[in-house]
mmCIF file of C-alpha atoms in Angstrom:
data_model
loop_
_atom_site.group_PDB
_atom_site.id
_atom_site.type_symbol
_atom_site.label_atom_id
_atom_site.label_comp_id
_atom_site.label_asym_id
_atom_site.label_seq_id
_atom_site.Cartn_x
_atom_site.Cartn_y
_atom_site.Cartn_z
ATOM 1 C CA MET A 1 25.767 17.183 33.755
ATOM 2 C CA THR A 2 24.749 14.726 30.856
ATOM 3 C CA ARG A 3 23.968 15.906 27.365
ATOM 4 C CA THR A 4 21.605 13.802 25.226
ATOM 5 C CA ARG A 5 21.828 13.903 21.710
ATOM 6 C CA ARG A 6 18.647 14.974 19.710
ATOM 7 C CA LYS A 7 17.962 13.821 16.266
ATOM 8 C CA ALA A 8 17.644 16.544 13.937
ATOM 9 C CA LYS A 9 14.307 17.065 12.101
ATOM 10 C CA ILE A 10 14.064 16.604 8.537
ATOM 11 C CA PRO A 11 11.583 19.433 6.876
ATOM 12 C CA PRO A 12 9.063 17.798 4.575
ATOM 13 C CA GLY A 13 10.628 18.823 1.753
ATOM 14 C CA ASP A 14 13.997 16.817 1.970
ATOM 15 C CA ARG A 15 12.680 13.635 2.950
ATOM 16 C CA PHE A 16 13.172 10.731 0.837
ATOM 17 C CA PHE A 17 12.247 7.081 0.839
ATOM 18 C CA GLN A 18 14.457 3.701 -0.657
ATOM 19 C CA MET A 19 12.935 0.837 -3.115
ATOM 20 C CA HIS A 20 15.278 -1.622 -1.828
ATOM 21 C CA VAL A 21 16.274 -3.822 -4.900
ATOM 22 C CA TRP A 22 15.350 -6.904 -2.805
ATOM 23 C CA LEU A 23 11.504 -5.712 -2.635
ATOM 24 C CA VAL A 24 11.884 -4.430 -6.529
ATOM 25 C CA ASN A 25 13.225 -7.975 -7.958
ATOM 26 C CA SER A 26 10.565 -9.728 -5.267
ATOM 27 C CA ALA A 27 7.653 -11.967 -7.522
ATOM 28 C CA ALA A 28 4.902 -9.623 -5.811
ATOM 29 C CA TRP A 29 6.533 -6.819 -7.190
ATOM 30 C CA ARG A 30 6.842 -8.093 -10.683
ATOM 31 C CA ALA A 31 2.925 -9.109 -10.585
ATOM 32 C CA ALA A 32 1.886 -5.752 -9.337
ATOM 33 C CA ASN A 33 0.557 -3.612 -11.985
ATOM 34 C CA CYS A 34 1.214 -0.102 -12.167
ATOM 35 C CA TYR A 35 -2.218 1.172 -10.271
ATOM 36 C CA GLU A 36 -0.425 -0.984 -7.259
ATOM 37 C CA ARG A 37 2.657 0.148 -7.454
ATOM 38 C CA CYS A 38 1.657 3.565 -7.594
ATOM 39 C CA LEU A 39 -0.197 3.007 -4.307
ATOM 40 C CA TYR A 40 2.301 1.907 -2.609
ATOM 41 C CA ILE A 41 4.843 4.449 -3.377
ATOM 42 C CA GLU A 42 2.171 6.642 -2.292
ATOM 43 C CA LEU A 43 1.609 4.895 0.770
ATOM 44 C CA LYS A 44 5.287 4.769 1.358
ATOM 45 C CA GLN A 45 5.645 8.469 0.715
ATOM 46 C CA ARG A 46 3.151 9.223 3.923
ATOM 47 C CA TYR A 47 5.444 6.867 5.918
ATOM 48 C CA ASN A 48 7.743 9.148 8.223
ATOM 49 C CA GLY A 49 9.654 6.846 10.149
ATOM 50 C CA GLY A 50 7.200 6.346 13.346
ATOM 51 C CA ASN A 51 4.185 5.942 12.098
ATOM 52 C CA ASN A 52 3.958 2.632 10.423
ATOM 53 C CA GLY A 53 0.091 1.074 11.427
ATOM 54 C CA ASP A 54 -1.021 4.644 11.521
ATOM 55 C CA ILE A 55 -0.696 5.660 8.054
ATOM 56 C CA ALA A 56 -4.101 7.337 7.063
ATOM 57 C CA PHE A 57 -5.170 7.143 3.112
ATOM 58 C CA SER A 58 -8.600 6.739 2.036
ATOM 59 C CA HIS A 59 -9.704 5.580 -1.304
ATOM 60 C CA ARG A 60 -10.609 9.517 -2.283
ATOM 61 C CA GLU A 61 -7.469 10.501 -1.548
ATOM 62 C CA ALA A 62 -5.776 7.644 -3.447
ATOM 63 C CA GLN A 63 -8.055 8.769 -6.391
ATOM 64 C CA GLU A 64 -6.911 12.438 -6.498
ATOM 65 C CA ALA A 65 -3.469 11.206 -5.863
ATOM 66 C CA LEU A 66 -3.202 8.887 -8.480
ATOM 67 C CA ASN A 67 -5.695 10.734 -10.737
ATOM 68 C CA CYS A 68 -8.171 7.924 -11.682
ATOM 69 C CA SER A 69 -11.215 6.786 -10.622
ATOM 70 C CA ASN A 70 -12.234 4.773 -8.166
ATOM 71 C CA LYS A 71 -12.388 1.060 -9.776
ATOM 72 C CA PRO A 72 -8.571 0.762 -10.294
ATOM 73 C CA VAL A 73 -8.093 2.439 -6.677
ATOM 74 C CA ILE A 74 -10.104 -0.402 -4.935
ATOM 75 C CA ASP A 75 -8.515 -2.922 -7.098
ATOM 76 C CA ALA A 76 -5.086 -1.733 -6.270
ATOM 77 C CA PHE A 77 -5.690 -1.984 -2.672
ATOM 78 C CA ARG A 78 -7.209 -5.134 -2.819
ATOM 79 C CA GLY A 79 -4.078 -6.310 -5.139
ATOM 80 C CA LEU A 80 -1.359 -4.836 -2.372
ATOM 81 C CA VAL A 81 -3.650 -6.530 0.731
ATOM 82 C CA ALA A 82 -3.593 -9.592 -1.398
ATOM 83 C CA LYS A 83 0.611 -9.996 -2.158
ATOM 84 C CA GLY A 84 1.066 -8.562 1.362
ATOM 85 C CA PHE A 85 2.598 -5.175 1.081
ATOM 86 C CA ILE A 86 0.160 -3.219 3.297
ATOM 87 C CA ARG A 87 -2.388 -4.793 6.003
ATOM 88 C CA ALA A 88 -5.179 -2.552 7.582
ATOM 89 C CA ALA A 89 -4.380 -1.651 11.043
ATOM 90 C CA GLN A 90 -7.739 -0.321 11.864
ATOM 91 C CA VAL A 91 -10.464 -0.061 9.027
ATOM 92 C CA GLY A 92 -12.211 3.015 8.375
ATOM 93 C CA SER A 93 -15.898 4.131 8.542
ATOM 94 C CA PHE A 94 -18.067 7.262 8.121
ATOM 95 C CA HIS A 95 -19.520 6.353 11.470
ATOM 96 C CA TRP A 96 -16.393 7.044 13.562
ATOM 97 C CA LYS A 97 -17.461 10.068 15.967
ATOM 98 C CA LYS A 98 -14.266 12.385 15.670
ATOM 99 C CA GLY A 99 -14.330 15.374 18.295
ATOM 100 C CA GLY A 100 -17.843 15.366 19.602
ATOM 101 C CA GLY A 101 -19.301 15.413 15.885
ATOM 102 C CA ALA A 102 -20.227 12.908 13.020
ATOM 103 C CA GLY A 103 -17.145 12.560 10.929
ATOM 104 C CA GLY A 104 -15.497 9.582 9.056
ATOM 105 C CA ARG A 105 -12.419 8.078 9.915
ATOM 106 C CA SER A 106 -9.874 6.614 6.666
ATOM 107 C CA THR A 107 -8.476 3.209 6.892
ATOM 108 C CA ARG A 108 -5.197 2.957 8.848
ATOM 109 C CA TRP A 109 -2.461 1.170 6.951
ATOM 110 C CA ILE A 110 0.540 -1.073 7.733
ATOM 111 C CA LEU A 111 3.615 -1.072 5.114
ATOM 112 C CA THR A 112 4.838 -4.743 6.210
ATOM 113 C CA GLU A 113 8.175 -3.947 4.849
ATOM 114 C CA TYR A 114 8.835 -1.999 7.698
ATOM 115 C CA PRO A 115 8.091 -2.945 11.979
ATOM 116 C CA THR A 116 5.074 -1.725 13.043
ATOM 117 C CA ASP A 117 5.178 1.473 15.157
ATOM 118 C CA TYR A 118 1.810 1.932 16.132
ATOM 119 C CA PRO A 119 -0.614 0.606 18.317
ATOM 120 C CA VAL A 120 2.333 -1.763 19.842
ATOM 121 C CA LYS A 121 5.676 -1.263 18.415
ATOM 122 C CA SER A 122 7.607 -4.293 17.122
ATOM 123 C CA LEU A 123 11.129 -5.125 16.387
ATOM 124 C CA SER A 124 10.923 -7.112 12.873
ATOM 125 C CA PRO A 125 9.136 -6.211 9.658
ATOM 126 C CA GLY A 126 6.752 -8.900 8.405
ATOM 127 C CA ARG A 127 7.815 -8.746 4.704
ATOM 128 C CA ASP A 128 4.740 -11.032 3.804
ATOM 129 C CA PHE A 129 5.332 -10.289 0.210
ATOM 130 C CA MET A 130 8.669 -11.810 -0.104
ATOM 131 C CA ARG A 131 6.303 -15.138 0.835
ATOM 132 C CA TRP A 132 3.652 -14.419 -1.969
ATOM 133 C CA LYS A 133 3.910 -16.909 -4.998
ATOM 134 C CA PRO A 134 1.958 -16.387 -8.614
ATOM 135 C CA GLY A 135 -1.106 -18.990 -8.676
ATOM 136 C CA SER A 136 -4.731 -17.888 -8.623
ATOM 137 C CA GLU A 137 -3.902 -14.256 -7.711
ATOM 138 C CA GLU A 138 -2.828 -14.159 -11.457
ATOM 139 C CA ASN A 139 -6.500 -14.154 -12.353
ATOM 140 C CA SER A 140 -6.529 -10.308 -10.928
ATOM 141 C CA ARG A 141 -4.931 -8.998 -13.594
ATOM 142 C CA CYS A 142 -7.186 -9.732 -15.875
ATOM 143 C CA ALA A 143 -9.664 -6.853 -17.260
ATOM 144 C CA GLU A 144 -13.306 -8.019 -16.218
ATOM 145 C CA SER A 145 -14.842 -5.898 -18.575
ATOM 146 C CA ILE A 146 -12.361 -6.213 -21.846
ATOM 147 C CA PRO A 147 -12.561 -9.599 -23.745
ATOM 148 C CA MET A 148 -9.771 -10.976 -25.247
ATOM 149 C CA VAL A 149 -7.323 -9.777 -22.426
ATOM 150 C CA CYS A 150 -6.073 -13.357 -21.015
ATOM 151 C CA PRO A 151 -7.156 -16.894 -22.173
ATOM 152 C CA ARG A 152 -9.984 -16.887 -19.566
ATOM 153 C CA HIS A 153 -11.582 -13.933 -21.802
ATOM 154 C CA ILE A 154 -10.948 -15.679 -25.215
ATOM 155 C CA MET A 155 -14.172 -15.112 -27.647
ATOM 156 C CA LYS A 156 -15.790 -18.538 -28.826
ATOM 157 C CA ALA A 157 -16.172 -18.542 -32.824
ATOM 158 C CA GLY A 158 -19.714 -18.547 -32.241
ATOM 159 C CA MET A 159 -19.998 -15.367 -30.332
ATOM 160 C CA VAL A 160 -18.681 -13.273 -33.373
#
């Protein structure tokens, strides 16, 4: 009789995740603002080792997790996608039919740091953020509503 060794399940309170030095030293991570970094950590916390590509995280959940309004959350999702940290596996909508009744389904995310588990398992991670280079994306760090934030928003003498 052959015995198979089963992997012990880790209780949710005892799980942890790593932030590798090569990720933290990447140009994309250095260019990310605090909302993008916090959002990435929240997304990574939902990854359990077998659900990459099926990580559910809505904008409303992100607002509650980051304790902020919707504008920084929207910008943080856009920034993480632009820098290559995350990709949308399935875009969410309020028009999904769930369990026979009306209901929404949040966007399912892929962390490019890890291989994809769902819907098709891949063996190698994409790590798109390692190919990201600063360029036109730098303008996204400027606050649109606050003048004098970056050279693009410097007030002219005639405006004062």
